[in-house]
PDB file of N, CA and C in Angstrom:
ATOM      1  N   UNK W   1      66.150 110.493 154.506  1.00  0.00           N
ATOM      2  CA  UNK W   1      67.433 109.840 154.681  1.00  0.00           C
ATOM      3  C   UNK W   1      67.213 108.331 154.581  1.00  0.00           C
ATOM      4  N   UNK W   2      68.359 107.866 153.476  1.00  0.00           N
ATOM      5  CA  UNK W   2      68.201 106.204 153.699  1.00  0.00           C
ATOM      6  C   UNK W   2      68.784 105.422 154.619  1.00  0.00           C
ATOM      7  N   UNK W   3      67.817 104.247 154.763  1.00  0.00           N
ATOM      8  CA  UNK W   3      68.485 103.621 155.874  1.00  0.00           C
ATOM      9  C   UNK W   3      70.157 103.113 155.834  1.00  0.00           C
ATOM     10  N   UNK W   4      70.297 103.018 155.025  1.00  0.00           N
ATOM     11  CA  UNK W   4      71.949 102.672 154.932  1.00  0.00           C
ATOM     12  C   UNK W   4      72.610 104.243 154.876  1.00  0.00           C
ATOM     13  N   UNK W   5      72.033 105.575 154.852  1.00  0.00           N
ATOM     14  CA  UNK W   5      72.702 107.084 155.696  1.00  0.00           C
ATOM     15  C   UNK W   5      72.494 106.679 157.059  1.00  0.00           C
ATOM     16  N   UNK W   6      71.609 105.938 157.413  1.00  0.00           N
ATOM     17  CA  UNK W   6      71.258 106.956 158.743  1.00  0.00           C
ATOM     18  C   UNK W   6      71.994 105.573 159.373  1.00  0.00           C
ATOM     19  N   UNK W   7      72.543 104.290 159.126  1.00  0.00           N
ATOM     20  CA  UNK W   7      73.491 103.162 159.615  1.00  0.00           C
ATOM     21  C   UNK W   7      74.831 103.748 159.543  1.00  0.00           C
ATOM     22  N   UNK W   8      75.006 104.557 158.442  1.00  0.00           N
ATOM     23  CA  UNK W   8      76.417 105.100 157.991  1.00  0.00           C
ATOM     24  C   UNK W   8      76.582 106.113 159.687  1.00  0.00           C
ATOM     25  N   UNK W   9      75.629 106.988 159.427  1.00  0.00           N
ATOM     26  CA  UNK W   9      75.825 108.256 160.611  1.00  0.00           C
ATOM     27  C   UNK W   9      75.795 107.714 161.793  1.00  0.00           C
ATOM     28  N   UNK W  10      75.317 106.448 162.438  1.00  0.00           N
ATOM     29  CA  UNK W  10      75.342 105.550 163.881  1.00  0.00           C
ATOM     30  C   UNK W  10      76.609 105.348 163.696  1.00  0.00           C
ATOM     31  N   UNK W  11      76.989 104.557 162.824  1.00  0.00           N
ATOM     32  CA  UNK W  11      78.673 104.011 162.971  1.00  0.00           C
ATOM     33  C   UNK W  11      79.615 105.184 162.611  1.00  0.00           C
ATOM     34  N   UNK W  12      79.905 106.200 162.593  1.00  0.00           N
ATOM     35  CA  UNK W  12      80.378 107.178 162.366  1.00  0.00           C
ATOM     36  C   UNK W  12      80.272 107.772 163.811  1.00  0.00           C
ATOM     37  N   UNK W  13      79.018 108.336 164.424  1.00  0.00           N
ATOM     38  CA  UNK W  13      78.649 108.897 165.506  1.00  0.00           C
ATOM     39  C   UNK W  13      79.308 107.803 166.818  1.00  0.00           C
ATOM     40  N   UNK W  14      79.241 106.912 166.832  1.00  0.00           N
ATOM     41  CA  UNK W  14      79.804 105.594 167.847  1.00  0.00           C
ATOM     42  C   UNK W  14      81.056 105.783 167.510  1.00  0.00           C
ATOM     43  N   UNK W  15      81.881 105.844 166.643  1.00  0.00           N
ATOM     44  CA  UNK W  15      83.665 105.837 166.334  1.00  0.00           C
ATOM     45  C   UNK W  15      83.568 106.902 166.662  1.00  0.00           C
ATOM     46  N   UNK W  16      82.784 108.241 166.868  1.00  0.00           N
ATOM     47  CA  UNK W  16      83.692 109.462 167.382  1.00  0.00           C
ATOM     48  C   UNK W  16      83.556 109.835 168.802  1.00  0.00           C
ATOM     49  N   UNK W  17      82.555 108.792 169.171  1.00  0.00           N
ATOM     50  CA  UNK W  17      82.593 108.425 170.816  1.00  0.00           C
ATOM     51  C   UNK W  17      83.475 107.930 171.637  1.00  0.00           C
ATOM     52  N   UNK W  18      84.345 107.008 170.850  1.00  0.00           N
ATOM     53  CA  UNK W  18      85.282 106.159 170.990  1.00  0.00           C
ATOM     54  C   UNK W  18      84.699 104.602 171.305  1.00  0.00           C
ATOM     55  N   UNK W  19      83.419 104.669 170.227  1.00  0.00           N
ATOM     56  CA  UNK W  19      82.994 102.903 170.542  1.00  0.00           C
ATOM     57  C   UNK W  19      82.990 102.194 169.030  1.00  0.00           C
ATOM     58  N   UNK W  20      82.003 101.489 169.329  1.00  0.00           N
ATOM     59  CA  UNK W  20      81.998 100.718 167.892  1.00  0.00           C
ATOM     60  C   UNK W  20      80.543 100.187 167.574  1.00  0.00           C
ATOM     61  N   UNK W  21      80.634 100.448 166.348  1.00  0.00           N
ATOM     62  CA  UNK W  21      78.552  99.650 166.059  1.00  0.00           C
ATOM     63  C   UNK W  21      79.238  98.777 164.540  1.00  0.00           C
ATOM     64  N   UNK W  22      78.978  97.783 165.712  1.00  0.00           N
ATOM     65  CA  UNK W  22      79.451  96.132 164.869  1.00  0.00           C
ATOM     66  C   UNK W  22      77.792  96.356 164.029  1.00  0.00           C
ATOM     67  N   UNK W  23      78.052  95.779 162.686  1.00  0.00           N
ATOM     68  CA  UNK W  23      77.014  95.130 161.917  1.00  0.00           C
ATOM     69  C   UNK W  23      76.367  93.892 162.544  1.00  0.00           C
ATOM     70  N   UNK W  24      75.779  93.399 162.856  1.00  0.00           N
ATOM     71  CA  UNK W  24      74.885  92.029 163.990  1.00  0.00           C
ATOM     72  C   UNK W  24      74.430  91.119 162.807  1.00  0.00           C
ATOM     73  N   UNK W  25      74.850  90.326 162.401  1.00  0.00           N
ATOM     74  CA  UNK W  25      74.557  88.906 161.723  1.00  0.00           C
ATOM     75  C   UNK W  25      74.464  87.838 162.561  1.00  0.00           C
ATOM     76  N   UNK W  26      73.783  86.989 162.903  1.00  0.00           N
ATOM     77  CA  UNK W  26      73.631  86.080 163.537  1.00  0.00           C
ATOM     78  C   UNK W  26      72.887  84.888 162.295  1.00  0.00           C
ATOM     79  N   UNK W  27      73.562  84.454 162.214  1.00  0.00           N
ATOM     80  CA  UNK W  27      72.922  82.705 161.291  1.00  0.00           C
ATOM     81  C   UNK W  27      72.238  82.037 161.676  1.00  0.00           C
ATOM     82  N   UNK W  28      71.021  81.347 161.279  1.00  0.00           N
ATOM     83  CA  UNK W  28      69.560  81.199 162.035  1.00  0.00           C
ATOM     84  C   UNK W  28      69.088  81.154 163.296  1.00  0.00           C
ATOM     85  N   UNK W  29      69.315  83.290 163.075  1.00  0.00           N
ATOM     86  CA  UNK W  29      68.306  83.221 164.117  1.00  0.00           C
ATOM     87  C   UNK W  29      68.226  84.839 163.094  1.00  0.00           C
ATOM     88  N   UNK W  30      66.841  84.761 161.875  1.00  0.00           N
ATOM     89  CA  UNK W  30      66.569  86.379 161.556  1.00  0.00           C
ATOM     90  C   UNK W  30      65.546  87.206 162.104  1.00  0.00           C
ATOM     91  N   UNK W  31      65.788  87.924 161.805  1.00  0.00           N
ATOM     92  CA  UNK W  31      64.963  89.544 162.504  1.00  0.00           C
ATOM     93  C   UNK W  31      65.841  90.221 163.598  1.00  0.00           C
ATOM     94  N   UNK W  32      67.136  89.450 163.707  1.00  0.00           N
ATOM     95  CA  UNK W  32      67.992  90.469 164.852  1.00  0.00           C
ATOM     96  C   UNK W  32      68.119  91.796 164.621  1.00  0.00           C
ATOM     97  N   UNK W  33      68.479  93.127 165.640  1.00  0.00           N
ATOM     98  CA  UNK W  33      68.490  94.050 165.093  1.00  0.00           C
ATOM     99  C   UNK W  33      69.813  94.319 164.486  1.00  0.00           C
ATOM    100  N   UNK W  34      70.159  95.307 163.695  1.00  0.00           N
ATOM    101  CA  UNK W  34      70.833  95.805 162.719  1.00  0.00           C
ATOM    102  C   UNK W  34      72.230  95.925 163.025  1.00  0.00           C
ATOM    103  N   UNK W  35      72.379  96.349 164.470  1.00  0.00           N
ATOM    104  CA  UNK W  35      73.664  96.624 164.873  1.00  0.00           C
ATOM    105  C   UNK W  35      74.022  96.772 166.206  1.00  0.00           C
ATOM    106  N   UNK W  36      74.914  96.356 167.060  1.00  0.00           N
ATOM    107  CA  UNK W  36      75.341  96.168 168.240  1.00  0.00           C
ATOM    108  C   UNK W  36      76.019  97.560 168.684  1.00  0.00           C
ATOM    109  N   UNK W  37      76.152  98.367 169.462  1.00  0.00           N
ATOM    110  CA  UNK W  37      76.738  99.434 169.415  1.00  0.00           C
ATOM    111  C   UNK W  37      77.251  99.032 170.785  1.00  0.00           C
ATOM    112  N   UNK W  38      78.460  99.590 171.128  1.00  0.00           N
ATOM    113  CA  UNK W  38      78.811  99.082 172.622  1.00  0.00           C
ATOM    114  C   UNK W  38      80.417 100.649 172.617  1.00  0.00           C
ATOM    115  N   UNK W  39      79.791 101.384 173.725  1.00  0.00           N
ATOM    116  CA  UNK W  39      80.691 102.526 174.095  1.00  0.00           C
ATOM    117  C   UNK W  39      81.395 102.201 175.306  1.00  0.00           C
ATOM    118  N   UNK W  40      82.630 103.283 175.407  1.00  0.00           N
ATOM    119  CA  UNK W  40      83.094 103.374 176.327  1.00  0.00           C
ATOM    120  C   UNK W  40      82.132 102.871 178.206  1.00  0.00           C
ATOM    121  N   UNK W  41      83.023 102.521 179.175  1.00  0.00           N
ATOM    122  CA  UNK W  41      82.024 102.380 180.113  1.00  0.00           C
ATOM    123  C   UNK W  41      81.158 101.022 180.099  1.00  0.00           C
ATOM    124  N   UNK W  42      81.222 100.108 179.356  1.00  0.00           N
ATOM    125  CA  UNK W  42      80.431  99.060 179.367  1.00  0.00           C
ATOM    126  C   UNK W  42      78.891  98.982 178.727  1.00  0.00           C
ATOM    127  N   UNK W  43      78.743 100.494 178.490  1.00  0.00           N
ATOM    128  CA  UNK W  43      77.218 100.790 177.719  1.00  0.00           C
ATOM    129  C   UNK W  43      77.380  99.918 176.193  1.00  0.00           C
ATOM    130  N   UNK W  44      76.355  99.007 176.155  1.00  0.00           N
ATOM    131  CA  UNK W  44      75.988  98.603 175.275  1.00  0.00           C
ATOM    132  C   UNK W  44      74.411  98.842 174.645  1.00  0.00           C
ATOM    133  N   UNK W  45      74.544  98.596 172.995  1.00  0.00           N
ATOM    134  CA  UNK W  45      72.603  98.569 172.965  1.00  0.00           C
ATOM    135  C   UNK W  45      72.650  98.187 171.514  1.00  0.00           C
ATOM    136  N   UNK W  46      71.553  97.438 171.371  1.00  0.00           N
ATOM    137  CA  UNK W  46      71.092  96.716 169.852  1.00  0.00           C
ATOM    138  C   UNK W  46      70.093  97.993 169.439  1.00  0.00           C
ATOM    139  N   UNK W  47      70.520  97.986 167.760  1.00  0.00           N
ATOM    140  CA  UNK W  47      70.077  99.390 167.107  1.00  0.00           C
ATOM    141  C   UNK W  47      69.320  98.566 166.161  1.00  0.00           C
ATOM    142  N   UNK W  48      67.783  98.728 165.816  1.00  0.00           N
ATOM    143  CA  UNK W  48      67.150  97.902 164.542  1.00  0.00           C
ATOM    144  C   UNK W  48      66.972  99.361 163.504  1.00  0.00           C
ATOM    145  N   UNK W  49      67.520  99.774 162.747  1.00  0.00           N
ATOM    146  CA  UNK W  49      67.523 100.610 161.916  1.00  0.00           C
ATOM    147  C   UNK W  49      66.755 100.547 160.606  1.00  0.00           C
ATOM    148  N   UNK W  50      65.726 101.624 160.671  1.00  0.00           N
ATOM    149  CA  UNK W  50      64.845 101.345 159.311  1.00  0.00           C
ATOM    150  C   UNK W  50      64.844 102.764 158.333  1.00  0.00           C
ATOM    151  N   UNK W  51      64.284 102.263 157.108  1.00  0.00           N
ATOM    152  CA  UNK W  51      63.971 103.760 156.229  1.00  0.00           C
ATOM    153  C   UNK W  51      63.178 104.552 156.964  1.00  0.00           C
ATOM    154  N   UNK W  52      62.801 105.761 156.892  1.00  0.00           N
ATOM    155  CA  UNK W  52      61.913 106.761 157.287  1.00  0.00           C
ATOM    156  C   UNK W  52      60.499 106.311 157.248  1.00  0.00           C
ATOM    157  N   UNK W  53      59.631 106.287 158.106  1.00  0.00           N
ATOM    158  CA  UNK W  53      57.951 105.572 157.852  1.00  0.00           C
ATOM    159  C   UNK W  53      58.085 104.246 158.306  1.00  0.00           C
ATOM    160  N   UNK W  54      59.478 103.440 157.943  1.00  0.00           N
ATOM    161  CA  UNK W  54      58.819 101.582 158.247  1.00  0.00           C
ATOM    162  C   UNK W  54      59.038 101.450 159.839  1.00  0.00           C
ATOM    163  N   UNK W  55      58.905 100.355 159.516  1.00  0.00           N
ATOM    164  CA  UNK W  55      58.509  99.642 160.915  1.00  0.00           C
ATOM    165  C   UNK W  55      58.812  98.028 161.464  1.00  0.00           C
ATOM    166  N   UNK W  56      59.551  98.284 162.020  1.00  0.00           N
ATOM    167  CA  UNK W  56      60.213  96.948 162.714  1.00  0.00           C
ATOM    168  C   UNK W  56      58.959  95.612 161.808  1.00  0.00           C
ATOM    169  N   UNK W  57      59.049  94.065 161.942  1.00  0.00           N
ATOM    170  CA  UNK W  57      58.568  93.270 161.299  1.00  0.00           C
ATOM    171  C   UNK W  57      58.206  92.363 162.961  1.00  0.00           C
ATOM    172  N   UNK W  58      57.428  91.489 162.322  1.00  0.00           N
ATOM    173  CA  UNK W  58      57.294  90.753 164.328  1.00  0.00           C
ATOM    174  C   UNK W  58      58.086  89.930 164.000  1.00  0.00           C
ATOM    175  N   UNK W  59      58.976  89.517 163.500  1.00  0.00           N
ATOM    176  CA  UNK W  59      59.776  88.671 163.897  1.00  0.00           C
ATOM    177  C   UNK W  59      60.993  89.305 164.224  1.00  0.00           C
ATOM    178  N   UNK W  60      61.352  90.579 164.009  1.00  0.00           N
ATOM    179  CA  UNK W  60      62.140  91.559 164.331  1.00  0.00           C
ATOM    180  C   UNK W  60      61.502  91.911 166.211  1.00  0.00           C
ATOM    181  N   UNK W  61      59.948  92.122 166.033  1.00  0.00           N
ATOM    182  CA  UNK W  61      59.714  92.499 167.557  1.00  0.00           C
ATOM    183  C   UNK W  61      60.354  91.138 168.445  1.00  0.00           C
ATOM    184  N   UNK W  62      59.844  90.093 168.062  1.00  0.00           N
ATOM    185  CA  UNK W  62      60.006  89.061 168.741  1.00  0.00           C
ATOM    186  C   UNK W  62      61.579  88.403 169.302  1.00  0.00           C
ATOM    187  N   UNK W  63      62.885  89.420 168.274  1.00  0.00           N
ATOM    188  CA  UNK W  63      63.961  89.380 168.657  1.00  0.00           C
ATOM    189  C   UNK W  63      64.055  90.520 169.544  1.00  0.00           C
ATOM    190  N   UNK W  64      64.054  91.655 169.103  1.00  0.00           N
ATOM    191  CA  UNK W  64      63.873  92.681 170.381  1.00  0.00           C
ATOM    192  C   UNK W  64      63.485  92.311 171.446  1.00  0.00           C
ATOM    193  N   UNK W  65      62.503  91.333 171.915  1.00  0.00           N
ATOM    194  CA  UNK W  65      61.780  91.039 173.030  1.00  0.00           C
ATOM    195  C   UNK W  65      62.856  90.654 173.648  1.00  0.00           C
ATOM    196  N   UNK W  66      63.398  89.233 173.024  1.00  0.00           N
ATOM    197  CA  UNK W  66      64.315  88.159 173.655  1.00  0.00           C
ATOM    198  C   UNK W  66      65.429  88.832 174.182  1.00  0.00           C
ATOM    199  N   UNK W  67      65.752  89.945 173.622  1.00  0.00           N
ATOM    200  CA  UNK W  67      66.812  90.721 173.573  1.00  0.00           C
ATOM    201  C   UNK W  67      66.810  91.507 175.133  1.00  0.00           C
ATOM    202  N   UNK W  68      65.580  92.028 175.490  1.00  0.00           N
ATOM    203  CA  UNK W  68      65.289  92.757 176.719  1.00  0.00           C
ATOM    204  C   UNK W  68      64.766  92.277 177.358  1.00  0.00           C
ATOM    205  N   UNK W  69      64.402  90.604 177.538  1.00  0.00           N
ATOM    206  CA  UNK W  69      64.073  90.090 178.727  1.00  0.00           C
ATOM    207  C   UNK W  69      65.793  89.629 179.399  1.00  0.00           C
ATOM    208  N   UNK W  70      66.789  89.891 178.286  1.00  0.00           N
ATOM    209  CA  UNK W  70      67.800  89.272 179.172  1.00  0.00           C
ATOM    210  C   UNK W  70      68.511  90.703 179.665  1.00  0.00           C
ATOM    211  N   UNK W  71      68.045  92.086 179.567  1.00  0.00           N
ATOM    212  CA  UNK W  71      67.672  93.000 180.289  1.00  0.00           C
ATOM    213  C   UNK W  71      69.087  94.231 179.580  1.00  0.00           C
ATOM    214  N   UNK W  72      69.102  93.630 177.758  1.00  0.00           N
ATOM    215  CA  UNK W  72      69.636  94.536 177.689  1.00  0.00           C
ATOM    216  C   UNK W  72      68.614  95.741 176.763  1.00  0.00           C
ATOM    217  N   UNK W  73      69.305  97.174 176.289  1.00  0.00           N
ATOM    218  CA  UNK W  73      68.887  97.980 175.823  1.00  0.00           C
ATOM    219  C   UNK W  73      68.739  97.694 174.296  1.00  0.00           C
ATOM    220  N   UNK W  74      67.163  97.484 173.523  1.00  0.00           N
ATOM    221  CA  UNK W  74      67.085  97.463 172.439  1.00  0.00           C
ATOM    222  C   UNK W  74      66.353  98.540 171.702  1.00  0.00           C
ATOM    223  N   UNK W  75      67.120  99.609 170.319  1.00  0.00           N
ATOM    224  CA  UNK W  75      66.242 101.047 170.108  1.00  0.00           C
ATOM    225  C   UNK W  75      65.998 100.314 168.642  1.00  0.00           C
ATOM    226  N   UNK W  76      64.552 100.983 168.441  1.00  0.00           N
ATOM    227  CA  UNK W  76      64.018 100.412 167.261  1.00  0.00           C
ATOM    228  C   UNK W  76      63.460 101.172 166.801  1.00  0.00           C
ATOM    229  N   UNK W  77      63.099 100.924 165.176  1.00  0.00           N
ATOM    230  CA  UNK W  77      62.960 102.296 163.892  1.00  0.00           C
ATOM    231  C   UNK W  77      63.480 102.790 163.633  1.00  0.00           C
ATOM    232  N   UNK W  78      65.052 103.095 163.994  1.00  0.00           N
ATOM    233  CA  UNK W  78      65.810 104.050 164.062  1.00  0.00           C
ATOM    234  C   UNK W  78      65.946 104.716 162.650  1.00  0.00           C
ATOM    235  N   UNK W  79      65.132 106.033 161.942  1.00  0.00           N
ATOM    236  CA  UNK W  79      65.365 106.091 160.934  1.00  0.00           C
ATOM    237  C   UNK W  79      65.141 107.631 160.860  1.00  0.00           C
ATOM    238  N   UNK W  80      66.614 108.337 161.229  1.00  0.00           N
ATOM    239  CA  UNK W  80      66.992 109.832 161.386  1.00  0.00           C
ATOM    240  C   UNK W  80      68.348 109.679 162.302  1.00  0.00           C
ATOM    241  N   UNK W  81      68.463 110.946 161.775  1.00  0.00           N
ATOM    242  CA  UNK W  81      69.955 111.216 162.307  1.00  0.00           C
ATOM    243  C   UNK W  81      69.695 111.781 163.752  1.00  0.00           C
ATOM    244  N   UNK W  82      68.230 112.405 163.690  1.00  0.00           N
ATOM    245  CA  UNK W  82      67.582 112.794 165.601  1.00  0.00           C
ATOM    246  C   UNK W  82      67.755 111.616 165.762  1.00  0.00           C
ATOM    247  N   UNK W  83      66.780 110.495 165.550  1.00  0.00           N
ATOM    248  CA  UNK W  83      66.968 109.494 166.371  1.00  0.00           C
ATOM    249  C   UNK W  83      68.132 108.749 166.952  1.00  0.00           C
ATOM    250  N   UNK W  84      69.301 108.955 166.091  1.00  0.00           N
ATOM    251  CA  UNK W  84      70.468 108.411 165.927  1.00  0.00           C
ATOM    252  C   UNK W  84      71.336 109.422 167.500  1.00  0.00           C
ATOM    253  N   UNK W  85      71.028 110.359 167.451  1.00  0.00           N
ATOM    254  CA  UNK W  85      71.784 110.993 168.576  1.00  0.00           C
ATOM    255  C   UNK W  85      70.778 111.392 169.639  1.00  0.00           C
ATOM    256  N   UNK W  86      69.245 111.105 169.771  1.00  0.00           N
ATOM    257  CA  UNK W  86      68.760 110.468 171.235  1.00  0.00           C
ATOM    258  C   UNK W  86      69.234 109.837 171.343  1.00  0.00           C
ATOM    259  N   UNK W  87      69.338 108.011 170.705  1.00  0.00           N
ATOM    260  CA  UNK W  87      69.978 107.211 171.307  1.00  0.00           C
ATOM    261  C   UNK W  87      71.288 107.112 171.735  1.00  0.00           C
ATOM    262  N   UNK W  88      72.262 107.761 171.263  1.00  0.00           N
ATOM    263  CA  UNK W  88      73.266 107.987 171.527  1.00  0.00           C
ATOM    264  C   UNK W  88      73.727 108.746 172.997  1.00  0.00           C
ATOM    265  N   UNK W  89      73.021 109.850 172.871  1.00  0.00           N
ATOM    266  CA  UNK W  89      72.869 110.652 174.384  1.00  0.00           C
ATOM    267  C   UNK W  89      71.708 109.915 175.606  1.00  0.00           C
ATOM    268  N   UNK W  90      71.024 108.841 175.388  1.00  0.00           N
ATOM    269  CA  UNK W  90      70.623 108.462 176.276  1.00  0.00           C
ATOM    270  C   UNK W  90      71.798 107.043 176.550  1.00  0.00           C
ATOM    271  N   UNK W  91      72.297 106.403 175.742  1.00  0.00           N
ATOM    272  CA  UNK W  91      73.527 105.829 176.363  1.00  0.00           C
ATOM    273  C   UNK W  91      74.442 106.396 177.466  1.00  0.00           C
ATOM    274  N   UNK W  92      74.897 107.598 176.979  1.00  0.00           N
ATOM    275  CA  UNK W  92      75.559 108.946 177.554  1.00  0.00           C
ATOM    276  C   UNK W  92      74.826 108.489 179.161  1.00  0.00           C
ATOM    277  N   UNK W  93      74.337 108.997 179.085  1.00  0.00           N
ATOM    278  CA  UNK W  93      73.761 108.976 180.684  1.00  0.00           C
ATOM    279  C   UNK W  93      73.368 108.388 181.036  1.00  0.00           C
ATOM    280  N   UNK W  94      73.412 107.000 181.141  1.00  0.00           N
ATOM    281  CA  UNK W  94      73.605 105.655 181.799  1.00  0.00           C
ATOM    282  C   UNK W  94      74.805 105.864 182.639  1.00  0.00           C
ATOM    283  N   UNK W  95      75.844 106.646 181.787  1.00  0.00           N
ATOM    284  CA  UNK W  95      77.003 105.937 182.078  1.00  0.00           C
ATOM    285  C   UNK W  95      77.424 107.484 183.532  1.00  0.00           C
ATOM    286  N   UNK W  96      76.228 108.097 183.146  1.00  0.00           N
ATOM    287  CA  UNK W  96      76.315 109.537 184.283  1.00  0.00           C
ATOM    288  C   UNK W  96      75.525 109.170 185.329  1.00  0.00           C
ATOM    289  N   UNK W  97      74.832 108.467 185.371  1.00  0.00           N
ATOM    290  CA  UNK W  97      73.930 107.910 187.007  1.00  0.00           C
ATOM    291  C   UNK W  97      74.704 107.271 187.409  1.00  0.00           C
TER     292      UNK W  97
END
């Protein structure tokens, strides 16, 4: 699956949640991850979405970092439609504790 399926199936899977996975552009500042997803309940989480095999870049880690020292949820590699609905169901139950 390509990475622009398996971005298609996050933002698809988030609208039938009733949330939204904004595309994440930010203007100099690159390596952010791919997409902001933010559901019902206040659950939010940055998605870095890759082809099958790759692998985040360090300047990609080094935004992830910044990203979870200010203590939010960042999922990375994301490159499957499994992966796409762990993360999805571990949002889920945030919002169940």
């Amino acid at each position: 699956m390509s990475e622009k399926s398996t971005e298609a199936y996050l933002r698809d899977r988030a609208k039938a949640m009733g949330g939204i996975a904004y595309k994440f552009v930010s203007p100099g500042n690159n390596g952010v991850p791919d997409r902001i997803v933010l559901l019902p309940g206040g659950r939010i989480a940055f998605v870095e979405l890759k082809s099958p095999g790759k692998k985040s870049t360090v300047l990609q880690q080094k935004q992830q970092n910044r990203i979870r020292q200010l203590g939010h949820k960042v999922w990375t590699d994301i490159d499957s439609k499994a992966k796409v609905d762990d993360l999805l169901s571990d949002l889920q139950r945030d919002d169940e504790q």
